[in-house]
């Protein structure tokens, strides 16, 4: 059986062909389902596009932009050697994995 959606006074009704029954569906509920599905598809597409372009070695400024801390904060962490870093000539790079571990190590959890 095929489902047909029919307009019905601000709501939508679903009627299966061959049956005389109509199920009335609130338009807001229907639109909510559509919006959630669109969000899911967009999120998957963004992840698919960004995955190959995701840099593993970040400059201090890039780390600041991505992780919400200032560049001077990350420079201090490198200076005090509290975070692993890669030295390439005069340039300093931070591995994304090391930054995320650094952040997770400082997470404070509360017992309820």
GROMACS .gro file of C-alpha atoms in nm:
model
  112
    1UNK     CA    1   0.000   0.000   0.000
    2UNK     CA    2   0.112   0.353  -0.075
    3UNK     CA    3   0.076   0.644   0.170
    4UNK     CA    4  -0.060   0.973   0.036
    5UNK     CA    5  -0.028   1.300   0.232
    6UNK     CA    6  -0.329   1.529   0.191
    7UNK     CA    7  -0.368   1.890   0.315
    8UNK     CA    8  -0.641   1.917   0.579
    9UNK     CA    9  -0.713   2.251   0.759
   10UNK     CA   10  -0.359   2.336   0.866
   11UNK     CA   11  -0.276   1.974   0.934
   12UNK     CA   12  -0.180   1.699   0.700
   13UNK     CA   13  -0.367   1.374   0.673
   14UNK     CA   14  -0.218   1.043   0.569
   15UNK     CA   15  -0.444   0.804   0.385
   16UNK     CA   16  -0.343   0.467   0.260
   17UNK     CA   17  -0.482   0.394  -0.082
   18UNK     CA   18  -0.753   0.134  -0.072
   19UNK     CA   19  -0.845   0.213   0.287
   20UNK     CA   20  -1.095   0.470   0.397
   21UNK     CA   21  -0.896   0.574   0.706
   22UNK     CA   22  -0.722   0.912   0.738
   23UNK     CA   23  -0.461   0.978   1.005
   24UNK     CA   24  -0.425   1.349   1.088
   25UNK     CA   25  -0.066   1.459   1.154
   26UNK     CA   26   0.030   1.792   1.312
   27UNK     CA   27   0.230   1.996   1.056
   28UNK     CA   28   0.481   2.104   1.325
   29UNK     CA   29   0.556   1.741   1.407
   30UNK     CA   30   0.601   1.656   1.041
   31UNK     CA   31   0.828   1.958   0.984
   32UNK     CA   32   1.028   1.870   1.296
   33UNK     CA   33   1.100   1.526   1.151
   34UNK     CA   34   1.203   1.681   0.820
   35UNK     CA   35   1.432   1.935   0.991
   36UNK     CA   36   1.599   1.663   1.200
   37UNK     CA   37   1.659   1.450   0.891
   38UNK     CA   38   1.805   1.749   0.701
   39UNK     CA   39   2.035   1.827   0.997
   40UNK     CA   40   2.155   1.466   1.007
   41UNK     CA   41   2.229   1.461   0.634
   42UNK     CA   42   2.408   1.799   0.645
   43UNK     CA   43   2.619   1.690   0.945
   44UNK     CA   44   2.723   1.370   0.767
   45UNK     CA   45   2.807   1.561   0.450
   46UNK     CA   46   3.017   1.820   0.638
   47UNK     CA   47   3.209   1.542   0.814
   48UNK     CA   48   3.266   1.367   0.480
   49UNK     CA   49   3.399   1.686   0.321
   50UNK     CA   50   3.615   1.795   0.615
   51UNK     CA   51   3.770   1.455   0.689
   52UNK     CA   52   4.038   1.464   0.414
   53UNK     CA   53   4.112   1.833   0.482
   54UNK     CA   54   4.152   1.793   0.857
   55UNK     CA   55   4.506   1.896   0.944
   56UNK     CA   56   4.682   1.691   1.210
   57UNK     CA   57   4.960   1.942   1.280
   58UNK     CA   58   4.836   2.285   1.385
   59UNK     CA   59   5.010   2.615   1.439
   60UNK     CA   60   4.964   2.783   1.776
   61UNK     CA   61   4.722   3.032   1.617
   62UNK     CA   62   4.519   2.754   1.454
   63UNK     CA   63   4.500   2.569   1.787
   64UNK     CA   64   4.380   2.891   1.949
   65UNK     CA   65   4.108   2.938   1.686
   66UNK     CA   66   3.989   2.577   1.693
   67UNK     CA   67   3.998   2.511   2.067
   68UNK     CA   68   3.890   2.851   2.197
   69UNK     CA   69   4.202   2.946   2.392
   70UNK     CA   70   4.437   3.232   2.313
   71UNK     CA   71   4.757   3.185   2.117
   72UNK     CA   72   4.955   3.306   2.419
   73UNK     CA   73   4.800   3.025   2.630
   74UNK     CA   74   4.929   2.762   2.387
   75UNK     CA   75   5.268   2.935   2.363
   76UNK     CA   76   5.298   2.916   2.746
   77UNK     CA   77   5.213   2.545   2.738
   78UNK     CA   78   5.490   2.490   2.483
   79UNK     CA   79   5.736   2.709   2.677
   80UNK     CA   80   5.669   2.521   3.004
   81UNK     CA   81   5.662   2.190   2.814
   82UNK     CA   82   5.321   2.089   2.951
   83UNK     CA   83   5.204   1.982   2.604
   84UNK     CA   84   5.396   1.780   2.346
   85UNK     CA   85   5.493   1.974   2.034
   86UNK     CA   86   5.679   1.930   1.708
   87UNK     CA   87   5.960   2.166   1.615
   88UNK     CA   88   6.006   2.216   1.241
   89UNK     CA   89   6.293   2.459   1.196
   90UNK     CA   90   6.180   2.765   1.392
   91UNK     CA   91   5.813   2.670   1.364
   92UNK     CA   92   5.621   2.498   1.642
   93UNK     CA   93   5.334   2.265   1.560
   94UNK     CA   94   5.088   2.096   1.791
   95UNK     CA   95   4.931   1.760   1.710
   96UNK     CA   96   4.553   1.767   1.722
   97UNK     CA   97   4.555   1.436   1.915
   98UNK     CA   98   4.795   1.580   2.178
   99UNK     CA   99   4.579   1.890   2.223
  100UNK     CA  100   4.266   1.680   2.274
  101UNK     CA  101   4.448   1.457   2.527
  102UNK     CA  102   4.578   1.770   2.703
  103UNK     CA  103   4.224   1.904   2.732
  104UNK     CA  104   4.078   1.570   2.845
  105UNK     CA  105   4.346   1.532   3.114
  106UNK     CA  106   4.225   1.857   3.268
  107UNK     CA  107   3.858   1.761   3.274
  108UNK     CA  108   3.706   1.776   3.622
  109UNK     CA  109   3.422   1.536   3.691
  110UNK     CA  110   3.184   1.568   3.985
  111UNK     CA  111   3.028   1.284   4.177
  112UNK     CA  112   2.658   1.319   4.244
   0.00000   0.00000   0.00000
